[in-house]
JSON list of C-alpha atoms in Angstrom, two decimals:
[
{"chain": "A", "resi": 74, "resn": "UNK", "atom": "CA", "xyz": [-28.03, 67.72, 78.87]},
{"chain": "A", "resi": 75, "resn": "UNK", "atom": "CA", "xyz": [-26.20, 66.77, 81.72]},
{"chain": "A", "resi": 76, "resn": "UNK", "atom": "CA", "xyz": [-28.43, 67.69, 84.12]},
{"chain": "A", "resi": 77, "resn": "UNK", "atom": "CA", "xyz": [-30.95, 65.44, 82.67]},
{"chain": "A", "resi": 78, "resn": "UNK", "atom": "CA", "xyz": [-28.77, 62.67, 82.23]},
{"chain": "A", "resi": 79, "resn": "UNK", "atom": "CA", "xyz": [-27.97, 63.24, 86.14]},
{"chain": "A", "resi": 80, "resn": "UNK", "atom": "CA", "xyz": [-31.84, 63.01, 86.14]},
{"chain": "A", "resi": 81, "resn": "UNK", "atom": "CA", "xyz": [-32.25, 66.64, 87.62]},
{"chain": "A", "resi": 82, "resn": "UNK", "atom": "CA", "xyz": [-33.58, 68.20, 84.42]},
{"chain": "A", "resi": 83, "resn": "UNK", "atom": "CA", "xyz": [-37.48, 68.59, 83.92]},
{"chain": "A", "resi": 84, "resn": "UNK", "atom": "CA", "xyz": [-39.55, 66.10, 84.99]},
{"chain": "A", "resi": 85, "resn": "UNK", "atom": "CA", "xyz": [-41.74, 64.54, 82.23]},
{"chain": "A", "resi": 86, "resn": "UNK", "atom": "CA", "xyz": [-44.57, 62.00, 82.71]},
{"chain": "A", "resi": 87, "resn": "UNK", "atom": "CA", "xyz": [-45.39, 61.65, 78.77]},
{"chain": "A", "resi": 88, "resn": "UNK", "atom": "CA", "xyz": [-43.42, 62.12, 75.84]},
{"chain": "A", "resi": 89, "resn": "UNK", "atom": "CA", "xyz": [-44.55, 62.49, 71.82]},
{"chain": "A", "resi": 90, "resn": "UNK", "atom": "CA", "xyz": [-42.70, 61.80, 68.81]},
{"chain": "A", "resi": 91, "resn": "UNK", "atom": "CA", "xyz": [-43.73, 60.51, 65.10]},
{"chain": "A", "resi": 92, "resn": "UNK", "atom": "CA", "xyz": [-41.14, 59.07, 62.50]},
{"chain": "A", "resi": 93, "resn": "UNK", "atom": "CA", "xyz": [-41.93, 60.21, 59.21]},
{"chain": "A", "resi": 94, "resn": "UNK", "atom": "CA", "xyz": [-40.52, 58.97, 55.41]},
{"chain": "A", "resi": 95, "resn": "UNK", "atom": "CA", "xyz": [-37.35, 59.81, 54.46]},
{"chain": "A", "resi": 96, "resn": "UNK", "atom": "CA", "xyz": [-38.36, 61.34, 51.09]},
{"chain": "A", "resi": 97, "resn": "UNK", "atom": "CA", "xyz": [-41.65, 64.14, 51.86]},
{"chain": "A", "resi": 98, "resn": "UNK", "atom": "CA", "xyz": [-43.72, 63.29, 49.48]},
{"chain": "A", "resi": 99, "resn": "UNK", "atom": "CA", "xyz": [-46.21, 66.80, 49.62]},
{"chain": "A", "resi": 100, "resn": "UNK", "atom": "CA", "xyz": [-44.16, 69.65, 51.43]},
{"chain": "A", "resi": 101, "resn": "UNK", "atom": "CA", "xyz": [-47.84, 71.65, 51.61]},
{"chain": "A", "resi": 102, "resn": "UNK", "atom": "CA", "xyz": [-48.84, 68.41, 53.86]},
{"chain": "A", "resi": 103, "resn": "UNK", "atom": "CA", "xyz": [-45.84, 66.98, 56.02]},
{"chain": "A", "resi": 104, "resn": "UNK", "atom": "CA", "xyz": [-48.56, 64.65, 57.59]},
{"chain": "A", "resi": 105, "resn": "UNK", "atom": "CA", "xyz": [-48.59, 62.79, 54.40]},
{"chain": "A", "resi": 106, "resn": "UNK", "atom": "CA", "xyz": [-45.05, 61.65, 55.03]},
{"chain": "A", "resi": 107, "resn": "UNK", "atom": "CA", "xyz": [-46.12, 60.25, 58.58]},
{"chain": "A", "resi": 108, "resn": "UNK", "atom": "CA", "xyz": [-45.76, 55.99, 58.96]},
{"chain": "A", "resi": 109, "resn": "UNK", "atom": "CA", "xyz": [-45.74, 56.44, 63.15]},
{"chain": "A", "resi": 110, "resn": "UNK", "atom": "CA", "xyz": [-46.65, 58.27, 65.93]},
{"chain": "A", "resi": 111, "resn": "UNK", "atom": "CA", "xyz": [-45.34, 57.35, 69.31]},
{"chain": "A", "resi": 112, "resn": "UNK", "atom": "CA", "xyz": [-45.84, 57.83, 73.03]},
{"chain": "A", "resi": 113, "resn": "UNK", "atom": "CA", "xyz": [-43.83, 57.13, 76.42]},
{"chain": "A", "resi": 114, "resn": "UNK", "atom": "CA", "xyz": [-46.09, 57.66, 79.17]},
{"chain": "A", "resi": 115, "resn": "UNK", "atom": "CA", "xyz": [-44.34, 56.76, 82.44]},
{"chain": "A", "resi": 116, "resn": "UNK", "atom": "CA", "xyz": [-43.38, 53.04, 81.89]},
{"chain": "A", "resi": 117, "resn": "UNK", "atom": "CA", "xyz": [-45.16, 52.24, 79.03]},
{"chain": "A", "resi": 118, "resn": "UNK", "atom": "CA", "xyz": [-44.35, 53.19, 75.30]},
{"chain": "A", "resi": 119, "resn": "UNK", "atom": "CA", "xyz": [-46.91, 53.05, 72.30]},
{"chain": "A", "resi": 120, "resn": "UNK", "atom": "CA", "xyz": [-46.01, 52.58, 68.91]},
{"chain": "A", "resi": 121, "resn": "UNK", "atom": "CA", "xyz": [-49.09, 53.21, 66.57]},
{"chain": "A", "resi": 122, "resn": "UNK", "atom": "CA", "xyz": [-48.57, 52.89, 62.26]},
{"chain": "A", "resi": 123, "resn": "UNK", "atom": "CA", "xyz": [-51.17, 55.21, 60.14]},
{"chain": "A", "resi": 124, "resn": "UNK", "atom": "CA", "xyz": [-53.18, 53.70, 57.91]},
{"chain": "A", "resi": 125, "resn": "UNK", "atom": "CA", "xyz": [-50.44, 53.23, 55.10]},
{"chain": "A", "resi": 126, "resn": "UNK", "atom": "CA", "xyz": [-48.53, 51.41, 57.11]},
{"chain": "A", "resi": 127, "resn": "UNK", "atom": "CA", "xyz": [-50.86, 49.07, 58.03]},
{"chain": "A", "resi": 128, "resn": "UNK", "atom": "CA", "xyz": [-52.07, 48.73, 55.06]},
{"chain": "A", "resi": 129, "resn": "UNK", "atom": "CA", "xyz": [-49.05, 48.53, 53.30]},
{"chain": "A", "resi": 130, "resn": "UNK", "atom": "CA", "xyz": [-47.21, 46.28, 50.30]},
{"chain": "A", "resi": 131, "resn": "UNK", "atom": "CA", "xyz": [-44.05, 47.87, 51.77]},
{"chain": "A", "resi": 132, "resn": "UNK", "atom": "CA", "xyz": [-40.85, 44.80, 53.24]},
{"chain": "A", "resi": 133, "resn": "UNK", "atom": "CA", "xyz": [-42.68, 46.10, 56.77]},
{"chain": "A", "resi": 134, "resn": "UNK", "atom": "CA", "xyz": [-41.99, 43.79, 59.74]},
{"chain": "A", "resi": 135, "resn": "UNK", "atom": "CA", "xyz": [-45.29, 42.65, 59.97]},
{"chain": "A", "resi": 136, "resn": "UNK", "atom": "CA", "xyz": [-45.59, 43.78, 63.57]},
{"chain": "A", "resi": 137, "resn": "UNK", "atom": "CA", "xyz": [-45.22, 47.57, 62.19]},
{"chain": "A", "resi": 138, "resn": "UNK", "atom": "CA", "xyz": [-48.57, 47.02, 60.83]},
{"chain": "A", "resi": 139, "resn": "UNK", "atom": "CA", "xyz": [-50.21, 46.83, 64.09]},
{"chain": "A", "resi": 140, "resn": "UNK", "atom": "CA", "xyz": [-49.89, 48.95, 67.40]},
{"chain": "A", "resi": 141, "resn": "UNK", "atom": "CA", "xyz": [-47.09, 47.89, 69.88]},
{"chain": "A", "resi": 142, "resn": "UNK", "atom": "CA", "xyz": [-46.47, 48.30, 73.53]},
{"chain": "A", "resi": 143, "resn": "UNK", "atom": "CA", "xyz": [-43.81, 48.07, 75.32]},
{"chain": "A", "resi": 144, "resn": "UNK", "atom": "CA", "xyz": [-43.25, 48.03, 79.51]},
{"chain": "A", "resi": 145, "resn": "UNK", "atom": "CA", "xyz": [-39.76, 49.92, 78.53]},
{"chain": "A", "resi": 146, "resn": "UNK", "atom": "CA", "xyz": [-38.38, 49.41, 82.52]},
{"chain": "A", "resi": 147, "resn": "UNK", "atom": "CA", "xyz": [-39.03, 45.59, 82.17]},
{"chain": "A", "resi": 148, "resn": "UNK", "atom": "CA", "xyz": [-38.27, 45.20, 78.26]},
{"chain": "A", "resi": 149, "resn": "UNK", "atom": "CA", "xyz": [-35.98, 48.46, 77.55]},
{"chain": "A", "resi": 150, "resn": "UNK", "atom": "CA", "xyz": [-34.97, 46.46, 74.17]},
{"chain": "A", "resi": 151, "resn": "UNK", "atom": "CA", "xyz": [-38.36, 46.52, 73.37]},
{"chain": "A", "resi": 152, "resn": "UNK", "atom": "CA", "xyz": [-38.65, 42.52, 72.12]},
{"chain": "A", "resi": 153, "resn": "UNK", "atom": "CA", "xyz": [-42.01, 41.74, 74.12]},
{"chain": "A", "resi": 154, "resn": "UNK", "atom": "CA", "xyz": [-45.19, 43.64, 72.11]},
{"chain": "A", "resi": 155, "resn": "UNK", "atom": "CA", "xyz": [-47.98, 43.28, 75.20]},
{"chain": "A", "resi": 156, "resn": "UNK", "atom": "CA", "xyz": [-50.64, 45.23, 72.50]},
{"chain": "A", "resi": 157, "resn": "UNK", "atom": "CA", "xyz": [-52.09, 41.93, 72.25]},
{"chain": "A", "resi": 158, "resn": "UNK", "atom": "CA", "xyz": [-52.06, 41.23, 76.58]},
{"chain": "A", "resi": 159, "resn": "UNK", "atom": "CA", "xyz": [-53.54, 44.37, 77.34]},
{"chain": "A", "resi": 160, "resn": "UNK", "atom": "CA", "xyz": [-55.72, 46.35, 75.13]},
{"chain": "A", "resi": 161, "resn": "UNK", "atom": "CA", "xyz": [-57.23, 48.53, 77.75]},
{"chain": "A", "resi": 162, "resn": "UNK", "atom": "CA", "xyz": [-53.61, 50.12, 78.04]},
{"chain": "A", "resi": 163, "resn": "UNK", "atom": "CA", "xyz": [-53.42, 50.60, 73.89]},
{"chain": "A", "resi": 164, "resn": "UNK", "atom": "CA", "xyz": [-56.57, 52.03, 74.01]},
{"chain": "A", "resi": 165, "resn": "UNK", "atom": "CA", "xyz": [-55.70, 54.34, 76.67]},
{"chain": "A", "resi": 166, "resn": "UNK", "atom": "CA", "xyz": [-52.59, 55.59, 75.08]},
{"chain": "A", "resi": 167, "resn": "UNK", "atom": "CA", "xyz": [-53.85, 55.83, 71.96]},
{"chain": "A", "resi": 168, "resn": "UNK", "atom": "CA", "xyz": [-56.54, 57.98, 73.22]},
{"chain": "A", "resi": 169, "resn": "UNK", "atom": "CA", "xyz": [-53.72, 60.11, 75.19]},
{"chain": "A", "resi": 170, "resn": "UNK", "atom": "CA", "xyz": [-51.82, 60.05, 71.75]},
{"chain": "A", "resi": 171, "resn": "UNK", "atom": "CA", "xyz": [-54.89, 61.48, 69.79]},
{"chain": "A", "resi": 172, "resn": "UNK", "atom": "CA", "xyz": [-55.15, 64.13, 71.76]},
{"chain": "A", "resi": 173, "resn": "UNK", "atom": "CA", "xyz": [-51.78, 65.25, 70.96]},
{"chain": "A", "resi": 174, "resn": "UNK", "atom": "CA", "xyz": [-52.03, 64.84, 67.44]},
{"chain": "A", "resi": 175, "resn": "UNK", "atom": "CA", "xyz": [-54.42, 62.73, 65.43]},
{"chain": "A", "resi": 176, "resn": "UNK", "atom": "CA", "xyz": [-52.18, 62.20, 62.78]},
{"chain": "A", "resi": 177, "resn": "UNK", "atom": "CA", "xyz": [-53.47, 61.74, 59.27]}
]
């Protein structure tokens, strides 16, 4: 851990990640508890919801019902969602993203 806080631990381009419910509702299928999957691919950062999400009744911020991107070295707080600015860049991360895992 230090080292890569000192920055001389592995060197990663992307990173993967999904946030799942709290409560699993189908331990045979973990997907089924998925709301996001998430990428960080040099500056950039993707946020995409699953279809329950975005289809959703749930108190959702209505932007969690839609992709969001985020130039994380410019907007590290992520407040500015560029999805809408440049969908070339969703689509390419998303693509990168499926590849990992298509989710559910």
């Amino acid at each position: 851990l230090v080292q890569v806080a000192a920055g001389e631990g592995p060197n990663r381009e992307t990173i993967y990640g999904e946030i799942f419910r709290h409560d699993i509702p189908d331990s045979d299928d973990p997907a089924a508890g998925l709301f996001f999957r998430w990428i960080i691919d040099g500056e950039w950062k993707l946020i995409v919801p699953t279809e329950d999400v975005a289809q959703s009744t749930y108190a959702w911020n209505p932007e969690d019902r839609q992709p969001q991107l985020y130039h994380i070295t410019a907007d590290p707080l992520e407040q500015n969602n560029l999805a809408e600015k440049q969908p070339e860049k969703v689509k390419q991360l998303t693509a990168k993203l499926n590849a990992w895992w298509p989710g559910k």
